[in-house]
């Protein structure tokens, strides 16, 4: 009997065509997230699931899916999937590391620079006709070169952010559960405790995975430790940061600015107070959003799924 593959959203490129020759594919036909009730119904007979980071794959859903052998997510982050339940039920899980590392690190740098140099305010200044003459004191921002960057999470993306920081002659601090000797020897990064990183960094870049340990890690106490000139960039997951605490820190001048690719809630409503702040640049979870990267992610997710169905080892298996 052919495998029954559920695809929760059209991925870019030819991934679905490739899946077609390995089973009977059903794909959510709309250009928005799949309705959870539809996913529940489809999962009852699925043997494989190709999903997105926006799909909630919880224990209830997994328990209703009697024949499921594999989940392949088109993302590196897997916080939307109950991995413990997958382990218990013997469901293989694949994800898409490596292929998005450069694009996501580039986006961290885009936000770091944009927030530091007040690009959003500057663009509005021009568009609103405020640019009357050159002003010696208008829109002054923060330095990047020869400052200190603090990277929270020194995995692949954190290390790539660090590599780029060397080009700006920055001092590189990092906080990570375990030492990362490669980051230290290759990029001169120095491992410090979280509090020290907050105390000393001019730019704090959040690159860690969302786990029970990191959820809400950036709270009012964390912001209170930072320099009043600090810039906070989050390219990881929104709920690592307590949104109210961040809003308060940005409003009160506790920190200078922020650049967010991810938010909590996500999507953040257009009328959310964070969005209105002039010192907060918010973009809609675009870390991996280049054509080449998204196609590579779609293909790797297909490779993972096809390999698992064939009983072969998945190129990027997490469970
Ligand atoms: C991921 O893959 O987890 C990223 O957040 C996508 O940009």
mmCIF file of C-alpha atoms and ligand atoms in Angstrom:
data_model
loop_
_atom_site.group_PDB
_atom_site.id
_atom_site.type_symbol
_atom_site.label_atom_id
_atom_site.label_comp_id
_atom_site.label_asym_id
_atom_site.label_seq_id
_atom_site.Cartn_x
_atom_site.Cartn_y
_atom_site.Cartn_z
ATOM 1 C CA UNK A 1 0.000 0.000 0.000
ATOM 2 C CA UNK A 2 1.299 3.485 -0.920
ATOM 3 C CA UNK A 3 2.258 5.894 1.835
ATOM 4 C CA UNK A 4 -0.140 8.741 2.538
ATOM 5 C CA UNK A 5 1.730 12.013 2.768
ATOM 6 C CA UNK A 6 0.117 15.159 4.183
ATOM 7 C CA UNK A 7 1.628 18.516 3.181
ATOM 8 C CA UNK A 8 0.333 21.376 5.290
ATOM 9 C CA UNK A 9 1.294 24.200 2.935
ATOM 10 C CA UNK A 10 2.695 24.544 -0.582
ATOM 11 C CA UNK A 11 6.500 24.756 -0.236
ATOM 12 C CA UNK A 12 8.583 26.593 -2.862
ATOM 13 C CA UNK A 13 10.310 24.729 -5.685
ATOM 14 C CA UNK A 14 9.625 21.150 -6.757
ATOM 15 C CA UNK A 15 9.477 19.427 -3.382
ATOM 16 C CA UNK A 16 5.853 18.327 -3.724
ATOM 17 C CA UNK A 17 6.433 16.889 -7.199
ATOM 18 C CA UNK A 18 9.233 14.824 -5.694
ATOM 19 C CA UNK A 19 7.015 13.604 -2.866
ATOM 20 C CA UNK A 20 4.369 12.591 -5.396
ATOM 21 C CA UNK A 21 6.473 9.728 -6.665
ATOM 22 C CA UNK A 22 6.865 8.330 -3.138
ATOM 23 C CA UNK A 23 3.275 8.193 -2.008
ATOM 24 C CA UNK A 24 -0.222 9.647 -2.288
ATOM 25 C CA UNK A 25 0.129 13.316 -1.466
ATOM 26 C CA UNK A 26 -2.653 15.433 -0.040
ATOM 27 C CA UNK A 27 -1.752 19.129 0.240
ATOM 28 C CA UNK A 28 -3.728 21.886 1.980
ATOM 29 C CA UNK A 29 -4.878 23.910 -1.016
ATOM 30 C CA UNK A 30 -4.989 27.388 0.553
ATOM 31 C CA UNK A 31 -2.336 30.062 0.894
ATOM 32 C CA UNK A 32 -2.599 30.254 4.665
ATOM 33 C CA UNK A 33 -1.981 28.003 7.641
ATOM 34 C CA UNK A 34 -3.891 24.746 7.628
ATOM 35 C CA UNK A 35 -6.953 24.658 9.906
ATOM 36 C CA UNK A 36 -6.040 22.496 12.877
ATOM 37 C CA UNK A 37 -9.322 20.556 12.593
ATOM 38 C CA UNK A 38 -8.505 19.668 8.972
ATOM 39 C CA UNK A 39 -5.017 18.586 9.984
ATOM 40 C CA UNK A 40 -6.494 16.396 12.725
ATOM 41 C CA UNK A 41 -8.829 14.734 10.268
ATOM 42 C CA UNK A 42 -6.108 14.160 7.639
ATOM 43 C CA UNK A 43 -3.643 12.829 10.202
ATOM 44 C CA UNK A 44 -5.904 9.912 11.097
ATOM 45 C CA UNK A 45 -4.833 8.081 7.954
ATOM 46 C CA UNK A 46 -1.422 9.696 7.272
ATOM 47 C CA UNK A 47 1.858 7.834 7.264
ATOM 48 C CA UNK A 48 3.994 10.945 6.711
ATOM 49 C CA UNK A 49 3.624 14.628 7.520
ATOM 50 C CA UNK A 50 5.441 17.483 5.747
ATOM 51 C CA UNK A 51 4.766 20.537 7.898
ATOM 52 C CA UNK A 52 5.656 24.147 8.563
ATOM 53 C CA UNK A 53 6.861 25.869 11.730
ATOM 54 C CA UNK A 54 3.417 27.399 12.166
ATOM 55 C CA UNK A 55 1.694 23.997 12.602
ATOM 56 C CA UNK A 56 1.115 22.849 16.173
ATOM 57 C CA UNK A 57 2.057 19.171 16.277
ATOM 58 C CA UNK A 58 1.077 18.264 19.811
ATOM 59 C CA UNK A 59 0.540 15.000 21.644
ATOM 60 C CA UNK A 60 -3.215 14.931 20.970
ATOM 61 C CA UNK A 61 -2.645 15.268 17.254
ATOM 62 C CA UNK A 62 0.044 12.580 17.286
ATOM 63 C CA UNK A 63 -2.132 10.195 19.271
ATOM 64 C CA UNK A 64 -4.916 10.531 16.730
ATOM 65 C CA UNK A 65 -2.500 9.594 13.927
ATOM 66 C CA UNK A 66 -2.358 5.834 14.149
ATOM 67 C CA UNK A 67 0.036 5.051 11.279
ATOM 68 C CA UNK A 68 2.373 8.036 11.319
ATOM 69 C CA UNK A 69 6.003 7.091 10.649
ATOM 70 C CA UNK A 70 7.666 10.422 9.973
ATOM 71 C CA UNK A 71 7.315 14.171 10.427
ATOM 72 C CA UNK A 72 9.437 16.423 8.275
ATOM 73 C CA UNK A 73 9.326 20.124 9.067
ATOM 74 C CA UNK A 74 10.489 22.801 6.660
ATOM 75 C CA UNK A 75 12.334 24.637 9.439
ATOM 76 C CA UNK A 76 15.313 24.226 11.688
ATOM 77 C CA UNK A 77 13.307 25.096 14.811
ATOM 78 C CA UNK A 78 11.193 22.249 16.168
ATOM 79 C CA UNK A 79 9.541 23.922 19.161
ATOM 80 C CA UNK A 80 6.132 23.474 17.507
ATOM 81 C CA UNK A 81 6.497 19.670 17.625
ATOM 82 C CA UNK A 82 6.150 17.552 20.764
ATOM 83 C CA UNK A 83 9.448 15.719 20.364
ATOM 84 C CA UNK A 84 9.008 13.684 23.557
ATOM 85 C CA UNK A 85 5.733 12.308 22.236
ATOM 86 C CA UNK A 86 7.424 11.507 18.899
ATOM 87 C CA UNK A 87 10.201 9.639 20.717
ATOM 88 C CA UNK A 88 7.693 7.640 22.733
ATOM 89 C CA UNK A 89 5.635 6.783 19.651
ATOM 90 C CA UNK A 90 8.643 5.941 17.458
ATOM 91 C CA UNK A 91 7.912 8.714 14.968
ATOM 92 C CA UNK A 92 11.029 9.985 13.162
ATOM 93 C CA UNK A 93 11.395 13.777 12.922
ATOM 94 C CA UNK A 94 13.479 15.627 10.342
ATOM 95 C CA UNK A 95 14.284 19.334 10.097
ATOM 96 C CA UNK A 96 16.371 21.700 7.962
ATOM 97 C CA UNK A 97 19.606 22.864 9.612
ATOM 98 C CA UNK A 98 22.661 24.150 7.682
ATOM 99 C CA UNK A 99 20.830 25.295 4.549
ATOM 100 C CA UNK A 100 19.398 28.379 6.277
ATOM 101 C CA UNK A 101 22.353 29.304 8.440
ATOM 102 C CA UNK A 102 23.817 32.047 6.218
ATOM 103 C CA UNK A 103 20.491 33.698 5.395
ATOM 104 C CA UNK A 104 19.417 33.744 9.022
ATOM 105 C CA UNK A 105 22.756 35.118 10.206
ATOM 106 C CA UNK A 106 22.529 37.751 7.472
ATOM 107 C CA UNK A 107 19.116 38.745 8.783
ATOM 108 C CA UNK A 108 20.508 39.074 12.302
ATOM 109 C CA UNK A 109 23.033 41.495 10.885
ATOM 110 C CA UNK A 110 20.405 43.325 8.831
ATOM 111 C CA UNK A 111 18.367 43.936 11.981
ATOM 112 C CA UNK A 112 21.404 44.758 14.101
ATOM 113 C CA UNK A 113 22.461 47.439 11.637
ATOM 114 C CA UNK A 114 18.941 48.695 10.902
ATOM 115 C CA UNK A 115 18.071 49.157 14.565
ATOM 116 C CA UNK A 116 21.479 50.671 15.443
ATOM 117 C CA UNK A 117 21.397 53.195 12.630
ATOM 118 C CA UNK A 118 17.666 53.937 12.917
ATOM 119 C CA UNK A 119 16.944 52.964 9.332
ATOM 120 C CA UNK A 120 13.188 52.674 9.798
ATOM 121 C CA UNK A 121 12.978 56.194 11.254
ATOM 122 C CA UNK A 122 15.314 57.522 8.561
ATOM 123 C CA UNK A 123 13.216 56.077 5.730
ATOM 124 C CA UNK A 124 10.071 57.580 7.286
ATOM 125 C CA UNK A 125 11.904 60.923 7.649
ATOM 126 C CA UNK A 126 12.521 61.016 3.912
ATOM 127 C CA UNK A 127 9.071 59.749 2.930
ATOM 128 C CA UNK A 128 7.349 62.236 5.246
ATOM 129 C CA UNK A 129 9.192 65.176 3.682
ATOM 130 C CA UNK A 130 11.175 65.967 6.845
ATOM 131 C CA UNK A 131 14.488 65.973 4.967
ATOM 132 C CA UNK A 132 14.801 69.739 4.552
ATOM 133 C CA UNK A 133 18.580 70.057 4.891
ATOM 134 C CA UNK A 134 21.499 68.095 6.258
ATOM 135 C CA UNK A 135 21.364 68.172 10.053
ATOM 136 C CA UNK A 136 24.458 67.612 12.191
ATOM 137 C CA UNK A 137 22.415 66.080 14.996
ATOM 138 C CA UNK A 138 19.518 64.326 13.252
ATOM 139 C CA UNK A 139 18.888 60.610 13.632
ATOM 140 C CA UNK A 140 22.131 59.789 15.383
ATOM 141 C CA UNK A 141 22.505 56.091 15.984
ATOM 142 C CA UNK A 142 24.742 53.570 17.664
ATOM 143 C CA UNK A 143 28.156 52.379 16.585
ATOM 144 C CA UNK A 144 28.665 48.829 15.464
ATOM 145 C CA UNK A 145 32.386 48.632 14.648
ATOM 146 C CA UNK A 146 34.658 48.066 17.647
ATOM 147 C CA UNK A 147 31.762 47.498 20.038
ATOM 148 C CA UNK A 148 30.854 44.326 21.945
ATOM 149 C CA UNK A 149 28.411 41.772 20.603
ATOM 150 C CA UNK A 150 26.817 39.235 22.945
ATOM 151 C CA UNK A 151 25.496 36.133 21.210
ATOM 152 C CA UNK A 152 23.011 33.991 23.113
ATOM 153 C CA UNK A 153 23.111 30.489 21.655
ATOM 154 C CA UNK A 154 26.322 29.507 19.864
ATOM 155 C CA UNK A 155 24.992 26.912 17.452
ATOM 156 C CA UNK A 156 25.458 27.133 13.703
ATOM 157 C CA UNK A 157 23.645 30.447 13.338
ATOM 158 C CA UNK A 158 25.318 31.996 16.384
ATOM 159 C CA UNK A 159 28.726 30.997 15.028
ATOM 160 C CA UNK A 160 27.940 32.503 11.654
ATOM 161 C CA UNK A 161 26.835 35.760 13.320
ATOM 162 C CA UNK A 162 30.152 35.675 15.201
ATOM 163 C CA UNK A 163 32.152 35.129 12.007
ATOM 164 C CA UNK A 164 30.579 38.237 10.490
ATOM 165 C CA UNK A 165 31.243 40.202 13.722
ATOM 166 C CA UNK A 166 34.968 39.735 13.248
ATOM 167 C CA UNK A 167 34.748 41.897 10.139
ATOM 168 C CA UNK A 168 33.486 44.713 12.359
ATOM 169 C CA UNK A 169 36.391 44.311 14.789
ATOM 170 C CA UNK A 170 33.958 43.502 17.568
ATOM 171 C CA UNK A 171 34.626 41.898 20.888
ATOM 172 C CA UNK A 172 32.545 38.709 20.841
ATOM 173 C CA UNK A 173 30.942 37.293 23.981
ATOM 174 C CA UNK A 174 28.657 34.310 24.013
ATOM 175 C CA UNK A 175 26.394 32.418 26.352
ATOM 176 C CA UNK A 176 25.751 28.775 25.674
ATOM 177 C CA UNK A 177 24.999 25.661 27.719
ATOM 178 C CA UNK A 178 28.247 24.088 26.612
ATOM 179 C CA UNK A 179 31.568 25.589 25.474
ATOM 180 C CA UNK A 180 31.983 25.973 21.718
ATOM 181 C CA UNK A 181 35.737 25.569 21.143
ATOM 182 C CA UNK A 182 35.421 26.268 17.400
ATOM 183 C CA UNK A 183 33.786 29.666 18.055
ATOM 184 C CA UNK A 184 36.551 30.462 20.508
ATOM 185 C CA UNK A 185 39.493 29.413 18.344
ATOM 186 C CA UNK A 186 38.129 30.590 14.977
ATOM 187 C CA UNK A 187 36.235 33.745 15.937
ATOM 188 C CA UNK A 188 37.841 34.747 19.225
ATOM 189 C CA UNK A 189 34.493 34.406 21.030
ATOM 190 C CA UNK A 190 34.625 34.336 24.829
ATOM 191 C CA UNK A 191 32.112 32.290 26.808
ATOM 192 C CA UNK A 192 30.581 34.185 29.734
ATOM 193 C CA UNK A 193 27.647 33.798 32.095
ATOM 194 C CA UNK A 194 24.337 35.214 30.919
ATOM 195 C CA UNK A 195 24.426 38.136 33.379
ATOM 196 C CA UNK A 196 27.922 39.136 32.320
ATOM 197 C CA UNK A 197 26.893 39.060 28.691
ATOM 198 C CA UNK A 198 23.970 41.369 29.480
ATOM 199 C CA UNK A 199 26.186 43.718 31.499
ATOM 200 C CA UNK A 200 28.891 44.061 28.854
ATOM 201 C CA UNK A 201 27.236 43.799 25.435
ATOM 202 C CA UNK A 202 26.368 46.717 23.177
ATOM 203 C CA UNK A 203 24.463 44.435 20.817
ATOM 204 C CA UNK A 204 22.748 41.309 22.130
ATOM 205 C CA UNK A 205 21.748 38.808 19.446
ATOM 206 C CA UNK A 206 19.397 35.977 20.385
ATOM 207 C CA UNK A 207 20.180 32.852 18.362
ATOM 208 C CA UNK A 208 19.211 30.038 20.747
ATOM 209 C CA UNK A 209 16.443 27.470 20.359
ATOM 210 C CA UNK A 210 13.171 27.941 22.237
ATOM 211 C CA UNK A 211 13.096 25.415 25.085
ATOM 212 C CA UNK A 212 11.697 25.319 28.607
ATOM 213 C CA UNK A 213 14.998 26.886 29.734
ATOM 214 C CA UNK A 214 14.985 29.774 27.278
ATOM 215 C CA UNK A 215 11.279 30.685 27.280
ATOM 216 C CA UNK A 216 10.955 34.175 28.787
ATOM 217 C CA UNK A 217 14.727 34.360 29.396
ATOM 218 C CA UNK A 218 14.729 38.027 28.403
ATOM 219 C CA UNK A 219 12.526 39.430 31.147
ATOM 220 C CA UNK A 220 12.449 42.706 33.086
ATOM 221 C CA UNK A 221 15.479 41.644 35.172
ATOM 222 C CA UNK A 222 17.477 40.884 32.048
ATOM 223 C CA UNK A 223 16.678 44.240 30.454
ATOM 224 C CA UNK A 224 17.466 46.016 33.743
ATOM 225 C CA UNK A 225 21.014 44.614 33.625
ATOM 226 C CA UNK A 226 21.721 45.856 30.111
ATOM 227 C CA UNK A 227 23.414 49.061 29.087
ATOM 228 C CA UNK A 228 21.026 51.920 28.435
ATOM 229 C CA UNK A 229 22.545 52.018 24.945
ATOM 230 C CA UNK A 230 21.968 48.305 24.293
ATOM 231 C CA UNK A 231 20.470 47.002 21.074
ATOM 232 C CA UNK A 232 18.607 43.662 21.253
ATOM 233 C CA UNK A 233 18.123 41.517 18.151
ATOM 234 C CA UNK A 234 15.947 38.401 18.118
ATOM 235 C CA UNK A 235 16.091 36.053 15.153
ATOM 236 C CA UNK A 236 15.249 32.896 17.141
ATOM 237 C CA UNK A 237 11.737 32.598 18.586
ATOM 238 C CA UNK A 238 9.485 35.334 19.929
ATOM 239 C CA UNK A 239 8.713 33.795 23.292
ATOM 240 C CA UNK A 240 12.367 33.773 24.388
ATOM 241 C CA UNK A 241 11.623 37.454 25.056
ATOM 242 C CA UNK A 242 8.917 38.687 27.400
ATOM 243 C CA UNK A 243 7.163 41.127 25.089
ATOM 244 C CA UNK A 244 5.786 43.404 27.817
ATOM 245 C CA UNK A 245 9.184 43.654 29.469
ATOM 246 C CA UNK A 246 10.796 44.516 26.139
ATOM 247 C CA UNK A 247 8.180 47.157 25.395
ATOM 248 C CA UNK A 248 8.722 48.698 28.853
ATOM 249 C CA UNK A 249 12.512 48.649 28.455
ATOM 250 C CA UNK A 250 12.291 50.356 25.055
ATOM 251 C CA UNK A 251 9.750 52.910 26.233
ATOM 252 C CA UNK A 252 11.526 53.848 29.453
ATOM 253 C CA UNK A 253 14.974 54.082 27.878
ATOM 254 C CA UNK A 254 16.239 51.095 29.824
ATOM 255 C CA UNK A 255 17.675 49.908 26.508
ATOM 256 C CA UNK A 256 18.093 51.887 23.289
ATOM 257 C CA UNK A 257 16.604 49.801 20.490
ATOM 258 C CA UNK A 258 15.601 46.398 19.198
ATOM 259 C CA UNK A 259 15.335 44.510 15.936
ATOM 260 C CA UNK A 260 12.893 41.622 15.881
ATOM 261 C CA UNK A 261 12.382 38.973 13.234
ATOM 262 C CA UNK A 262 10.181 37.015 15.610
ATOM 263 C CA UNK A 263 7.588 38.121 18.156
ATOM 264 C CA UNK A 264 5.261 36.854 20.822
ATOM 265 C CA UNK A 265 2.500 36.783 19.788
ATOM 266 C CA UNK A 266 3.355 35.907 16.224
ATOM 267 C CA UNK A 267 2.153 37.443 14.038
ATOM 268 C CA UNK A 268 2.203 40.600 16.116
ATOM 269 C CA UNK A 269 -0.941 42.667 15.407
ATOM 270 C CA UNK A 270 -0.347 45.926 13.523
ATOM 271 C CA UNK A 271 -1.828 47.899 16.421
ATOM 272 C CA UNK A 272 0.401 46.243 19.048
ATOM 273 C CA UNK A 273 2.321 48.867 21.109
ATOM 274 C CA UNK A 274 5.643 47.295 20.112
ATOM 275 C CA UNK A 275 4.980 47.971 16.450
ATOM 276 C CA UNK A 276 4.381 51.675 17.096
ATOM 277 C CA UNK A 277 7.701 52.203 18.897
ATOM 278 C CA UNK A 278 10.174 54.199 16.788
ATOM 279 C CA UNK A 279 13.126 52.347 18.335
ATOM 280 C CA UNK A 280 11.844 48.860 17.499
ATOM 281 C CA UNK A 281 12.201 47.416 14.011
ATOM 282 C CA UNK A 282 9.843 44.485 13.531
ATOM 283 C CA UNK A 283 9.799 42.242 10.475
ATOM 284 C CA UNK A 284 7.609 39.177 9.820
ATOM 285 C CA UNK A 285 9.837 36.136 10.536
ATOM 286 C CA UNK A 286 11.980 36.422 7.420
ATOM 287 C CA UNK A 287 15.273 34.990 8.696
ATOM 288 C CA UNK A 288 15.470 32.264 6.073
ATOM 289 C CA UNK A 289 13.450 34.122 3.439
ATOM 290 C CA UNK A 290 15.648 34.112 0.365
ATOM 291 C CA UNK A 291 14.643 32.174 -2.747
ATOM 292 C CA UNK A 292 17.692 29.944 -2.661
ATOM 293 C CA UNK A 293 17.388 29.163 1.029
ATOM 294 C CA UNK A 294 13.679 28.465 1.060
ATOM 295 C CA UNK A 295 13.991 26.111 -1.921
ATOM 296 C CA UNK A 296 16.886 24.360 -0.195
ATOM 297 C CA UNK A 297 14.786 24.009 2.964
ATOM 298 C CA UNK A 298 11.846 22.630 0.987
ATOM 299 C CA UNK A 299 14.124 20.116 -0.755
ATOM 300 C CA UNK A 300 15.868 19.023 2.427
ATOM 301 C CA UNK A 301 12.498 18.512 4.120
ATOM 302 C CA UNK A 302 11.462 16.363 1.130
ATOM 303 C CA UNK A 303 14.761 14.433 1.279
ATOM 304 C CA UNK A 304 14.186 13.736 4.989
ATOM 305 C CA UNK A 305 10.683 12.475 4.433
ATOM 306 C CA UNK A 306 11.539 10.325 1.400
ATOM 307 C CA UNK A 307 14.515 8.771 3.201
ATOM 308 C CA UNK A 308 12.453 7.931 6.277
ATOM 309 C CA UNK A 309 9.711 6.291 4.218
ATOM 310 C CA UNK A 310 12.346 4.243 2.412
ATOM 311 C CA UNK A 311 13.815 3.116 5.739
ATOM 312 C CA UNK A 312 17.057 4.961 4.971
ATOM 313 C CA UNK A 313 18.810 7.429 7.262
ATOM 314 C CA UNK A 314 17.432 10.938 7.043
ATOM 315 C CA UNK A 315 19.922 13.640 6.022
ATOM 316 C CA UNK A 316 18.860 15.776 9.004
ATOM 317 C CA UNK A 317 17.102 13.830 11.689
ATOM 318 C CA UNK A 318 16.387 15.305 15.109
ATOM 319 C CA UNK A 319 14.395 12.404 16.625
HETATM 320 C C1 LIG B 1 13.346 28.077 11.239
HETATM 321 O O1 LIG B 1 13.566 27.368 10.259
HETATM 322 O O2 LIG B 1 13.154 27.626 12.353
HETATM 323 C C2 LIG B 1 13.369 29.543 11.027
HETATM 324 O O3 LIG B 1 12.761 30.213 12.063
HETATM 325 C C3 LIG B 1 12.774 29.883 9.690
HETATM 326 O O4 LIG B 1 13.124 31.166 9.350
#
